[in-house]
Short mmCIF file of C-alpha atoms and ligand atoms in Angstrom, two decimals:
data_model
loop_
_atom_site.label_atom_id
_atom_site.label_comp_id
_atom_site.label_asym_id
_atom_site.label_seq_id
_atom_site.Cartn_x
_atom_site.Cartn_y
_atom_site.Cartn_z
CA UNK A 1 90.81 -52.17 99.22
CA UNK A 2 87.39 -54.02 99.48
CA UNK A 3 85.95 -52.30 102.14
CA UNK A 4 85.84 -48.52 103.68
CA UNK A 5 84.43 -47.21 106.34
CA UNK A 6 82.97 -43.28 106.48
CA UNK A 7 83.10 -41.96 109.87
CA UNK A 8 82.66 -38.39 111.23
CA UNK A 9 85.00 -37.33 113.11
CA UNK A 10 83.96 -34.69 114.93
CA UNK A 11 79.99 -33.97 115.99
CA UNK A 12 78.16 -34.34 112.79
CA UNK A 13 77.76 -32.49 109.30
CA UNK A 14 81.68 -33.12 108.32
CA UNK A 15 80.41 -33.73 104.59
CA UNK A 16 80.06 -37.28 104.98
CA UNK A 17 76.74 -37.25 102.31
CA UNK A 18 79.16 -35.54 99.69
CA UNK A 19 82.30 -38.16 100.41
CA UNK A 20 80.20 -40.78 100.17
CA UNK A 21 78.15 -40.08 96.76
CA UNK A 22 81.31 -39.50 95.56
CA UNK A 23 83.23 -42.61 96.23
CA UNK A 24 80.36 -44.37 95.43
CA UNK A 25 81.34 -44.36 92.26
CA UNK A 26 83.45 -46.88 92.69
CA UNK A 27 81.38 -48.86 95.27
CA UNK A 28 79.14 -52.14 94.48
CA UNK A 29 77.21 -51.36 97.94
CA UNK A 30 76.63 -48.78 100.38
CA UNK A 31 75.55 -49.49 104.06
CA UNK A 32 74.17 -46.87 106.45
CA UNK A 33 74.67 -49.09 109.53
CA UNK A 34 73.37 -46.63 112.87
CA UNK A 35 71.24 -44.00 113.46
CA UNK A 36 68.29 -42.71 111.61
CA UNK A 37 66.88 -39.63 110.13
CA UNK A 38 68.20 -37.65 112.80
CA UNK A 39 70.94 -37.26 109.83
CA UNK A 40 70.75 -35.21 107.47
CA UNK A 41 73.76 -35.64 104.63
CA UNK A 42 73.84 -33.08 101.63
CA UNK A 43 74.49 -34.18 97.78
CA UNK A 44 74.85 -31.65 95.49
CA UNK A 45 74.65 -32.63 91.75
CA UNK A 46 74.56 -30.06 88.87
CA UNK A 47 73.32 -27.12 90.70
CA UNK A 48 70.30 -29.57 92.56
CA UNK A 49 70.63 -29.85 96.59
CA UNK A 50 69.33 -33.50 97.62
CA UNK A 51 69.46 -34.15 101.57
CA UNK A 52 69.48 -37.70 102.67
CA UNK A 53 68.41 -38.62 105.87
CA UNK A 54 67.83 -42.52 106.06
CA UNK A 55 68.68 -43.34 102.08
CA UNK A 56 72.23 -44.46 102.28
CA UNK A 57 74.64 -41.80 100.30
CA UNK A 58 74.91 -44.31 97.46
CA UNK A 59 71.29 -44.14 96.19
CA UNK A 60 72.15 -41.63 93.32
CA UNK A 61 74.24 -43.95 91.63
CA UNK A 62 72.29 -46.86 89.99
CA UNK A 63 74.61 -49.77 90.32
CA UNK A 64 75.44 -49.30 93.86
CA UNK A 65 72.86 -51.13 96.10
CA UNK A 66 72.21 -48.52 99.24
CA UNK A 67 71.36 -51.18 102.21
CA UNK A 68 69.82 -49.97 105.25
CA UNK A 69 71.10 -52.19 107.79
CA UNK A 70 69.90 -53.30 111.37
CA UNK A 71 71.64 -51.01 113.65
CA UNK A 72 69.49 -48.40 112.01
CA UNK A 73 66.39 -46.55 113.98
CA UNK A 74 64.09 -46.16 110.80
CA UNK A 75 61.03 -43.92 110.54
CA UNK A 76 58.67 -45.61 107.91
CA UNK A 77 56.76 -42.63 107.33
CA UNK A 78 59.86 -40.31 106.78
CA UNK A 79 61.56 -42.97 104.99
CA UNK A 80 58.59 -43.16 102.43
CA UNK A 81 58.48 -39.38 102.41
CA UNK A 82 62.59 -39.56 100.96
CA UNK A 83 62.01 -42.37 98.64
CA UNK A 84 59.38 -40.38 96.70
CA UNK A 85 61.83 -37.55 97.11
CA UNK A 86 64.86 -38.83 95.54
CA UNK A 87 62.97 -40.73 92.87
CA UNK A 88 62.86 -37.12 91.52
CA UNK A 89 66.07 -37.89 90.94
CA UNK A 90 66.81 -41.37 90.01
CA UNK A 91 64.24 -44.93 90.10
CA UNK A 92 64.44 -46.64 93.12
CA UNK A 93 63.82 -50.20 93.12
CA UNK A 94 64.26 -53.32 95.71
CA UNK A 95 67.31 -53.44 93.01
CA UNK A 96 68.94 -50.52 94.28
CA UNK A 97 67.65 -49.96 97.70
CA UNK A 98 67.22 -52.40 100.44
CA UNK A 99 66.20 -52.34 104.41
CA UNK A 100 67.02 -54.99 106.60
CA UNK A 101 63.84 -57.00 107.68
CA UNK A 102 65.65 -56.73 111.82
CA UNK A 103 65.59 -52.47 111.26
CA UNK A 104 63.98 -51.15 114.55
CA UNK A 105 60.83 -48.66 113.72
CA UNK A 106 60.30 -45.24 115.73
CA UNK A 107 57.01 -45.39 116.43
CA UNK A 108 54.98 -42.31 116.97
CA UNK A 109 55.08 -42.42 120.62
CA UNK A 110 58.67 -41.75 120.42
CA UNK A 111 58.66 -39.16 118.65
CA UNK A 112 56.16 -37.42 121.28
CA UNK A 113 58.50 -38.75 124.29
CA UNK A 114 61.78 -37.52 122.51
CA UNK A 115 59.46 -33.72 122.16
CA UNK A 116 58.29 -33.69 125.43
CA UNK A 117 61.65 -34.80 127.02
CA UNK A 118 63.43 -31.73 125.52
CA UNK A 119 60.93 -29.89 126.40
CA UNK A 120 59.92 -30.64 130.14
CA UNK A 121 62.48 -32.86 131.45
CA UNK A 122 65.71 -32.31 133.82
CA UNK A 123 68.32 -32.38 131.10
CA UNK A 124 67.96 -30.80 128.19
CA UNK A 125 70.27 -32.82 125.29
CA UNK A 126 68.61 -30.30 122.35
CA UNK A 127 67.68 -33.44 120.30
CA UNK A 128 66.50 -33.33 117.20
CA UNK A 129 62.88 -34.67 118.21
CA UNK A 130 63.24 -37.77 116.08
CA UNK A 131 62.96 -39.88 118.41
CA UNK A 132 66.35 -41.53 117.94
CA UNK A 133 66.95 -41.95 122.02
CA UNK A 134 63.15 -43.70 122.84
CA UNK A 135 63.27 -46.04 120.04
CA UNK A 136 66.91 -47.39 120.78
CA UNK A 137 65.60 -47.65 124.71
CA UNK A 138 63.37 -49.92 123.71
CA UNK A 139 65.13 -52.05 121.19
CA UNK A 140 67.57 -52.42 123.65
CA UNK A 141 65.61 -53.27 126.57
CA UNK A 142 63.93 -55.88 123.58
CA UNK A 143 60.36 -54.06 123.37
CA UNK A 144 61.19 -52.68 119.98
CA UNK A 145 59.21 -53.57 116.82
CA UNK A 146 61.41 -54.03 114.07
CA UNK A 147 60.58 -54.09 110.10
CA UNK A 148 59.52 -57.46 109.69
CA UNK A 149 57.08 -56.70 112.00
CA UNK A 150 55.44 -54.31 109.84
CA UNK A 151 54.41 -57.03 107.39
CA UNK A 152 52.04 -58.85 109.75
CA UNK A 153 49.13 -57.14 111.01
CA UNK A 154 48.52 -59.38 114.42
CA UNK A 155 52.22 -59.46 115.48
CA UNK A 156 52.54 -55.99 114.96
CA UNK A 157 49.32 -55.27 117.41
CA UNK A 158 51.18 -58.04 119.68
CA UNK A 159 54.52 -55.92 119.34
CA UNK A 160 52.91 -52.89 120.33
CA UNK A 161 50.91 -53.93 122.80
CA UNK A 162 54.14 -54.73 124.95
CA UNK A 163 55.29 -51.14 124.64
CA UNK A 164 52.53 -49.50 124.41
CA UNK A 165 50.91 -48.90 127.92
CA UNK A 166 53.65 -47.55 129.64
CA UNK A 167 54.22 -44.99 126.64
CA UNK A 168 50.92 -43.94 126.71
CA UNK A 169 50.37 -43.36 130.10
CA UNK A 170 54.03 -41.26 129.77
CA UNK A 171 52.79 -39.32 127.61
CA UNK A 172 48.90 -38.90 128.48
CA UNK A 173 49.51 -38.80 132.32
CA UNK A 174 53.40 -37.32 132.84
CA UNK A 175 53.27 -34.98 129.74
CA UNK A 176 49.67 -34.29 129.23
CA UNK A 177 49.67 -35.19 125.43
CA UNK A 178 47.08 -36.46 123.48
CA UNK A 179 48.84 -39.77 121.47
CA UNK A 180 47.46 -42.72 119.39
CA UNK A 181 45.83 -45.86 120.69
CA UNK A 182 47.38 -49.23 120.12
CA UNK A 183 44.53 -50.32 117.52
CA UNK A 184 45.29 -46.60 115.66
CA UNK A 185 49.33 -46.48 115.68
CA UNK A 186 49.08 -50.25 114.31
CA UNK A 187 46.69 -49.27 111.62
CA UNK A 188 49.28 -46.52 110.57
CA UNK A 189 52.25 -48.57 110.76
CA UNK A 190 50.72 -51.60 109.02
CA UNK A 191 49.96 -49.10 105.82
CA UNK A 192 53.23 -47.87 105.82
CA UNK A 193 54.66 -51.47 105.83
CA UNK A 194 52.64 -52.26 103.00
CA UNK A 195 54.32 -49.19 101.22
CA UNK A 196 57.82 -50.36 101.98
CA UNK A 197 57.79 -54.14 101.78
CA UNK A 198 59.10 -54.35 98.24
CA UNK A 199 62.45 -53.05 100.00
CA UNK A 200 62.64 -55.08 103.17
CA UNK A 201 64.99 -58.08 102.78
CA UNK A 202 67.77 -60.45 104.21
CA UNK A 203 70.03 -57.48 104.21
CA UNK A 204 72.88 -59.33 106.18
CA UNK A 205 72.78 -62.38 104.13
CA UNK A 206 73.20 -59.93 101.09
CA UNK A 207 76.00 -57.94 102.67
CA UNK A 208 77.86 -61.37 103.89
CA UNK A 209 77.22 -62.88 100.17
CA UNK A 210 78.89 -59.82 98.63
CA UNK A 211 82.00 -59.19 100.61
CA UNK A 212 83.01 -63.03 99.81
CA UNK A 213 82.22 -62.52 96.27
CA UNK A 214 84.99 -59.49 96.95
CA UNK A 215 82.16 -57.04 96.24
CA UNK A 216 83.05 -53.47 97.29
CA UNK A 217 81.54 -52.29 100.37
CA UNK A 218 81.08 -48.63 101.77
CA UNK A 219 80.12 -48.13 105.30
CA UNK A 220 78.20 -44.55 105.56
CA UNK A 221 78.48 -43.45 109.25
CA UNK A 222 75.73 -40.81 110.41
CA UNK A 223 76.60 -38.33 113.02
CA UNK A 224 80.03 -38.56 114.58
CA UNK A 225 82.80 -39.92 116.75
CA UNK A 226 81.71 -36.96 119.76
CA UNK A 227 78.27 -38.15 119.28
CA UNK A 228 79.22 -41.53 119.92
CA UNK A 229 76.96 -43.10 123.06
CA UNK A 230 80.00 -44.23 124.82
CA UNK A 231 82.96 -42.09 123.46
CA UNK A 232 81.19 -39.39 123.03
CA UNK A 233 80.17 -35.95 125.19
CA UNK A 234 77.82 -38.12 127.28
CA UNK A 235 74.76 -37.38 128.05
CA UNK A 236 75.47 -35.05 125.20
CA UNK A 237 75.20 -37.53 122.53
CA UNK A 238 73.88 -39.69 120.04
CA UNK A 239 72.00 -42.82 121.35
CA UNK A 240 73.86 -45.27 118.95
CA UNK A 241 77.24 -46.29 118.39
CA UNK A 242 78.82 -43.82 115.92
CA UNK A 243 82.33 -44.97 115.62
CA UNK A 244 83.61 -47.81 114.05
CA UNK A 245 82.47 -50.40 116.35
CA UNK A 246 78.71 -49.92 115.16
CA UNK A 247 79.75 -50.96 112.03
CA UNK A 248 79.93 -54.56 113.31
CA UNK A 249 76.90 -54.62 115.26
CA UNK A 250 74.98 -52.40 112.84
CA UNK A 251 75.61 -54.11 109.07
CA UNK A 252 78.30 -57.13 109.74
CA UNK A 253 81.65 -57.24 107.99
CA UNK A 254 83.84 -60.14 107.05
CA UNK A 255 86.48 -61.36 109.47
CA UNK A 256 85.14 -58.36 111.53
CA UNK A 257 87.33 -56.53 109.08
CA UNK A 258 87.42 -52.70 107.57
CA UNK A 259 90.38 -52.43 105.10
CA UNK A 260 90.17 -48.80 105.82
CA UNK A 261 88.90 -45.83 107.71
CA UNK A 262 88.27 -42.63 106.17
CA UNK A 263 87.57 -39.92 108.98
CA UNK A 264 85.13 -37.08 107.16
CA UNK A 265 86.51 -33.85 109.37
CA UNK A 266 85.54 -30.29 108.83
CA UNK A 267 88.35 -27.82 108.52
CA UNK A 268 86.99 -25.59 111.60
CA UNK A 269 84.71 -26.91 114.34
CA UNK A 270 80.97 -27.37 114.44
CA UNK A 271 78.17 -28.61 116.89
CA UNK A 272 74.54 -28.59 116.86
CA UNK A 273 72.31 -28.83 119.70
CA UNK A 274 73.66 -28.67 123.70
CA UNK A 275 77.11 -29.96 125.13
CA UNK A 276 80.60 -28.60 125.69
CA UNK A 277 82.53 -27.09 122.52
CA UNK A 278 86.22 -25.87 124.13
CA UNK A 279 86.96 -24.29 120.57
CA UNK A 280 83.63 -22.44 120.25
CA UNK A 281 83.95 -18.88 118.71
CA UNK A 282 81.12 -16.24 120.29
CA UNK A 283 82.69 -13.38 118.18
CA UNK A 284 82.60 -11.69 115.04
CA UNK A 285 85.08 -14.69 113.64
CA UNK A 286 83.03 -17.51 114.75
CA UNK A 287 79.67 -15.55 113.23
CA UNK A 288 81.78 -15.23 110.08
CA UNK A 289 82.09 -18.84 109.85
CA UNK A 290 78.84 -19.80 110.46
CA UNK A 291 77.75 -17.59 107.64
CA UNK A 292 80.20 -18.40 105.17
CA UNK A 293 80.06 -22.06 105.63
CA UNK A 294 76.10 -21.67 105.86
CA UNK A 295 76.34 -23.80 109.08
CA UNK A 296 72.78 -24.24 109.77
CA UNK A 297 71.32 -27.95 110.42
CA UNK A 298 70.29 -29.86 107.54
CA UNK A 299 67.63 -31.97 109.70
CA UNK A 300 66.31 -28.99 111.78
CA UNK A 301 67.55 -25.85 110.63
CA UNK A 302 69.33 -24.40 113.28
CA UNK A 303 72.10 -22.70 113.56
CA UNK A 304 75.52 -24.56 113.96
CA UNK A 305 77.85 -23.66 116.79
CA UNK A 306 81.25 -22.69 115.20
CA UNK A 307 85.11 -23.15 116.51
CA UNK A 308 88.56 -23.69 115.36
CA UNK A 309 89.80 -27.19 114.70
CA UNK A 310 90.65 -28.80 117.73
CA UNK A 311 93.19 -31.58 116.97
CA UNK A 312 92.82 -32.94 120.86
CA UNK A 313 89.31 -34.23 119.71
CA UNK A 314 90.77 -35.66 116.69
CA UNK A 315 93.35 -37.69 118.22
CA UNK A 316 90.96 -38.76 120.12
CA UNK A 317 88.49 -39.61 117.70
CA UNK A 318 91.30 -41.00 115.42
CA UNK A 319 91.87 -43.48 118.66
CA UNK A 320 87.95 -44.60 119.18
CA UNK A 321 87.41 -45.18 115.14
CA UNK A 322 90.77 -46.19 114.36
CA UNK A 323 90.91 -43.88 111.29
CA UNK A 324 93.45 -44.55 108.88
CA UNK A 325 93.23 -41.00 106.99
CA UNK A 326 90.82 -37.53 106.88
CA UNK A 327 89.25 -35.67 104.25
CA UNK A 328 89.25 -32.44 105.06
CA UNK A 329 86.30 -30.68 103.98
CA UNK A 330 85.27 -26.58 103.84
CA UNK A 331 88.69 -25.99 103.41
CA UNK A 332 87.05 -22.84 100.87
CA UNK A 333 85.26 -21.31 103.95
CA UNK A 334 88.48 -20.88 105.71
CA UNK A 335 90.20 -19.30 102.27
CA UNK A 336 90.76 -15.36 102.63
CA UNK A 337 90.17 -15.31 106.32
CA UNK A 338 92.24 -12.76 108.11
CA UNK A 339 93.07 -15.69 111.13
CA UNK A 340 93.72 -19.28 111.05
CA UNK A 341 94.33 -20.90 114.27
CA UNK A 342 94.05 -24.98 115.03
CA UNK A 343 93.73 -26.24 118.63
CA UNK A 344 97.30 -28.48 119.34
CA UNK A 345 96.22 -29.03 123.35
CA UNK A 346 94.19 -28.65 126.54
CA UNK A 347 95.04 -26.86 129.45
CA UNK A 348 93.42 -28.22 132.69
CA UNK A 349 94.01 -28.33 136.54
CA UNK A 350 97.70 -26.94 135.40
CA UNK A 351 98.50 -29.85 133.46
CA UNK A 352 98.84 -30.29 129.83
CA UNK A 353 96.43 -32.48 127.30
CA UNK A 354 97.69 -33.35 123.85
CA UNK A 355 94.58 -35.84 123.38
CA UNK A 356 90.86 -35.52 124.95
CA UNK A 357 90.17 -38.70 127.15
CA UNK A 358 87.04 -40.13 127.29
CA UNK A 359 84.63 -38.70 130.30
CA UNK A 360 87.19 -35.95 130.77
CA UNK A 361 85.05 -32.28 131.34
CA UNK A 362 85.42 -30.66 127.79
CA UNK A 363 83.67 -27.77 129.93
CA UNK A 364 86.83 -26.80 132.12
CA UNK A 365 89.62 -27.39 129.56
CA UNK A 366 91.50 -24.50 128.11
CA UNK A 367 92.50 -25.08 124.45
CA UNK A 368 95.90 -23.75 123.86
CA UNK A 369 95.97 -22.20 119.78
CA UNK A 370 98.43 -22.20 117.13
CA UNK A 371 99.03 -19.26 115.04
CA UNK A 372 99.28 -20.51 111.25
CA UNK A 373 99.82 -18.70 107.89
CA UNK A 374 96.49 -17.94 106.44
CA UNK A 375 96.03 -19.28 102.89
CA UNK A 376 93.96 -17.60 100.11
CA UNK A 377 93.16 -20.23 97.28
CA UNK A 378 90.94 -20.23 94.91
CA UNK A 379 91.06 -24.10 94.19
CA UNK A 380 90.89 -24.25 90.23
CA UNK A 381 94.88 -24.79 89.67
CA UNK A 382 96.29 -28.13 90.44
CA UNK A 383 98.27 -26.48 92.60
CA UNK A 384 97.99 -25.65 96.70
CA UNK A 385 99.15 -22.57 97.82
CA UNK A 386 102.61 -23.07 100.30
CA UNK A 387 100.22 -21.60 102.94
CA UNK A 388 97.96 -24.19 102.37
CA UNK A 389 99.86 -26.62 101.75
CA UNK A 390 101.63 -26.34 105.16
CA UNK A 391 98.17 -26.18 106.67
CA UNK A 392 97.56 -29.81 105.06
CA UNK A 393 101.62 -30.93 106.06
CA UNK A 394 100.67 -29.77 109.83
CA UNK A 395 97.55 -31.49 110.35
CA UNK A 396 99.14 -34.65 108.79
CA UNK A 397 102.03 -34.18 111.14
CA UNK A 398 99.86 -33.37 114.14
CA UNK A 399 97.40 -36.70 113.40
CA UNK A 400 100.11 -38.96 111.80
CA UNK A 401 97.79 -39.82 108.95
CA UNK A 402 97.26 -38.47 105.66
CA UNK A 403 95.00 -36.01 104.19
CA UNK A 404 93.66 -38.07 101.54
CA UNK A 405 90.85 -35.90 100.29
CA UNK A 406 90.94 -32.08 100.56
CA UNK A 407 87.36 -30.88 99.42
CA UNK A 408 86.78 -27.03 98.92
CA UNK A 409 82.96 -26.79 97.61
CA UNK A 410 79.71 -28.58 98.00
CA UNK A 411 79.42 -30.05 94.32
CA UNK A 412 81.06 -33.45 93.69
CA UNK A 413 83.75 -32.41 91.32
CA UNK A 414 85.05 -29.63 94.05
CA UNK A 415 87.75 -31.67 94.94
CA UNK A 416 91.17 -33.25 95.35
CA UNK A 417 92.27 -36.70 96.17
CA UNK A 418 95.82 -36.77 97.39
CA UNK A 419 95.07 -40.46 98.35
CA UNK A 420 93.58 -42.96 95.85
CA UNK A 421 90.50 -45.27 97.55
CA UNK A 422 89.00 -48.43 95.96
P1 GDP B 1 76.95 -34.67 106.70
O1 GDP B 1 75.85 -34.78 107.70
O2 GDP B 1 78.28 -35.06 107.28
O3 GDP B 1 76.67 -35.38 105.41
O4 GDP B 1 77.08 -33.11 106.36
P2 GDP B 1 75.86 -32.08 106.09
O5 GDP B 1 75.29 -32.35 104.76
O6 GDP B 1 74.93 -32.06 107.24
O7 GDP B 1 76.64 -30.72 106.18
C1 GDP B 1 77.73 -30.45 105.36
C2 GDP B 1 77.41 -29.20 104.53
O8 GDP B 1 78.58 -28.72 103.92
C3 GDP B 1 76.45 -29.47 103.39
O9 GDP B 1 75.67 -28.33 103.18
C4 GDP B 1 77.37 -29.74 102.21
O10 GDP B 1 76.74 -29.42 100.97
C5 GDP B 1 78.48 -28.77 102.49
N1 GDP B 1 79.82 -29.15 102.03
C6 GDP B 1 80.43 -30.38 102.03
N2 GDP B 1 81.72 -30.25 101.67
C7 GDP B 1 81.93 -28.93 101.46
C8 GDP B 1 83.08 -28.18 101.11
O11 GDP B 1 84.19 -28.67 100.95
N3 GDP B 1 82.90 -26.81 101.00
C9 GDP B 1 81.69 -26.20 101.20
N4 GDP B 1 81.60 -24.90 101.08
N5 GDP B 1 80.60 -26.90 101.54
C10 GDP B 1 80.72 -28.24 101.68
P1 IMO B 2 74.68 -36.14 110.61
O1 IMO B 2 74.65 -37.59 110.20
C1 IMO B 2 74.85 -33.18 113.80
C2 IMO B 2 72.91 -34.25 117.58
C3 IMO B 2 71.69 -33.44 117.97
C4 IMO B 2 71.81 -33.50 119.49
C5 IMO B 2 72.33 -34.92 119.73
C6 IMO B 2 71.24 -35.93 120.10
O2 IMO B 2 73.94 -35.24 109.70
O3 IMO B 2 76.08 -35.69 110.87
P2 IMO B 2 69.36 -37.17 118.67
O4 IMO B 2 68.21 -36.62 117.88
O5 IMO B 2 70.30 -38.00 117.87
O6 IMO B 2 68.92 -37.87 119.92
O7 IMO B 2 70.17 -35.86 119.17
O8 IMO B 2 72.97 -35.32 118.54
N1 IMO B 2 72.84 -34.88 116.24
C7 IMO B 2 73.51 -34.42 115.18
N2 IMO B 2 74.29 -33.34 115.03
N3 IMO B 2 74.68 -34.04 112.78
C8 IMO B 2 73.93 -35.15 112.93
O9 IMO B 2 73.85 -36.11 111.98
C9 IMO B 2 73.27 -35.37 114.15
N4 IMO B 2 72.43 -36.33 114.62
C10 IMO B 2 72.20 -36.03 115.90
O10 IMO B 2 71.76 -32.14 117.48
O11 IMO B 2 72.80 -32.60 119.92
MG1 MG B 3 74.36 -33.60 108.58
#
């Protein structure tokens, strides 16, 4: 295997930080290909929590070059502010860390629109004021500035200037807000380009040269396959592409090949911010969860919804990502609960849903539970308890693909491979 992708596969926080600092081990180069520090992906390492949010997963290891690639939205201040973070940790260099020179910027009109959307528009998506949404508008509708336009003082002003009006009369006018000028938010962004120039590269070029050289590439996904702008909960989403198609517009691969698809999924259920949830718990079970599993956001701090698994979302997601296997993660938050259930289909209109279909109304479906065996393991023998075990056997059964990570802690060595990668 040369290449593997990390996807979430449900809405977000599955543990794809933790997966991926792990198997970057093995990994020459790590890619965060969409989104932007609407993320937030834990490492913990001896006892020290580091949260990631636009560094790709693979920064803590100093061989592995961590490449932010095109398809990502990237905050220059924010991304400063977690370079000088993590080189608590470990030196960062353009040796080990690299942004691609065509990275879109979120300016700081964006970030006001995204704030002011939430809070006085029609639909409320309970974003996580980034401005992730704005700043892909506009590089798609090709007003964006990108990275490379950092470096260069008049066609940054030029850039600007043919976004700029329209924001600022949004935001002064429509929203009553008080925002930078043109001449002000170029000043600002100019400085910070200065600051992260030594990073900004050919990052394609880099990627392509590598995977023929038969390099080994990681793909870190952010957010996940229910987030997804199309396949997602829509308008409920993410505005990028989260699956595994945004891998090829968001980094480049060889061949438009991934050897592999590893599909990060939580043992339970859990969603942050608006949308439907059919396997949302509002009882003493689902607060249990969220407790236990400390489910609060690692970008915003609030609280995560909680539910059961829901294996019609996973076939689905399996579908729109292609995964070829899951590592299930949390597995110790569901240990010595009284209940276990899983999701195995929909009820709706009468009829009966093994998989979720894309634009169906997650709002009106019924899930339809399974009873299983609870399991009580403490994780240090090699061993899985039967009731475990059959937990593992069911969802494998269920998905038809394997289990090929079962993780049971936050730390990287809380955890078994039952599947060898790279
Ligand atoms: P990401 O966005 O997918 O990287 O996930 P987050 O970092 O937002 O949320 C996952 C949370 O679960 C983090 O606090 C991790 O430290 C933690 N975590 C990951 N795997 C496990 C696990 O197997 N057990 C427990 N208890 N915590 C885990
Ligand atoms: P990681 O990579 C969980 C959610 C927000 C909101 C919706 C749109 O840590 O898994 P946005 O700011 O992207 O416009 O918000 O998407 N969301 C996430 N939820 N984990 C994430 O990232 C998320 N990134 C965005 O809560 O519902
Ligand atoms: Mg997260």
């Amino acid at each position: 295997m040369q290449t593997l992708a990390i996807i979430g596969s449900q809405w977000g926080d599955e543990g794809k930080g933790k997966i991926t600092d792990l198997l970057s081990q093995k990994a020459d180069i790590v890619v965060r290909y969409q989104g932007g520090n609407n993320a937030g992906h834990t490492i913990w390492v001896d006892g020290k929590k580091i949260v990631l949010h636009l560094v790709p997963s693979g920064i803590l290891h100093p061989h592995c070059l961590s490449i932010v690639g095109h398809g990502v939205v990237l905050e220059p201040e924010a991304f400063m502010k977690e370079v000088i973070n993590v080189r608590n940790h470990i030196d960062i260099s353009k040796k080990n860390l690299m942004i691609s020179e065509n990275t879109a910027v979120i300016t700081s009109w964006h970030k006001q629109i995204d704030a002011a959307r939430e809070g006085q528009g029609a639909v409320k998506i309970g974003t996580t004021g980034k401005g992730i949404g704005p700043a892909y508008e506009d590089k798609i509708g090709r007003k964006g500035v990108r990275v490379r336009d950092l470096l260069n003082k008049d066609q940054l002003h030029s850039r600007l200037k043919q976004t700029a009006e329209e924001k600022i009369f949004l935001l002064e006018k429509k929203y009553g807000i008080e925002c930078l000028s043109i001449d002000a938010e170029t000043e600002r962004l100019f400085q910070l380009g200065q600051e992260l120039k030594e990073f900004v590269g050919d990052a394609f070029g880099v990627l392509q040269d590598a995977l023929v050289r038969g390099k080994k590439v990681l793909y870190e996904g952010a957010q996940g396959a229910l987030l997804d702008v199309d396949y997602g909960t829509y308008p409920y989403v993410t505005s990028s592409s989260t699956t595994l198609a945004g891998i090829h517009t968001g980094a480049g691969t060889l061949k438009g090949q991934v050897n592999e698809v590893l599909g990060i999924t939580k043992a339970y259920t859990t969603r942050v911010g608006e949308g439907p949830f059919p396997t949302e718990l509002f009882d003493e079970i689902g607060a249990y969860i969220q407790k236990t599993g400390g489910e609060v956001g690692a970008t915003t701090g609030r609280i995560r919804r909680c539910g059961w698994l829901d294996l019609p979302l996973l076939r689905y997601s399996i579908q729109c990502s292609s995964l070829t296997s899951i590592a299930l993660t949390k597995l110790d938050i569901l240990s010595g609960m009284d209940v276990l259930k899983v999701c195995e289909a929909y009820e709706c209109d009468g009829k009966i849903f093994k998989t979720a279909r894309p634009g169906m109304d997650l709002s009106r479906v019924k899930p339809i539970y399974r009873d299983l065996k609870p399991f009580k393991d403490d994780f240090i023998s090699d061993q899985l308890t039967p009731n475990l075990q059959a937990y593992i056997d069911l969802i494998e059964k269920e998905l038809g693909i394997p289990v090929g990570i079962a993780a049971f802690g936050p730390d990287r060595k809380q955890i078994k491979f039952l599947k060898s990668y790279f």
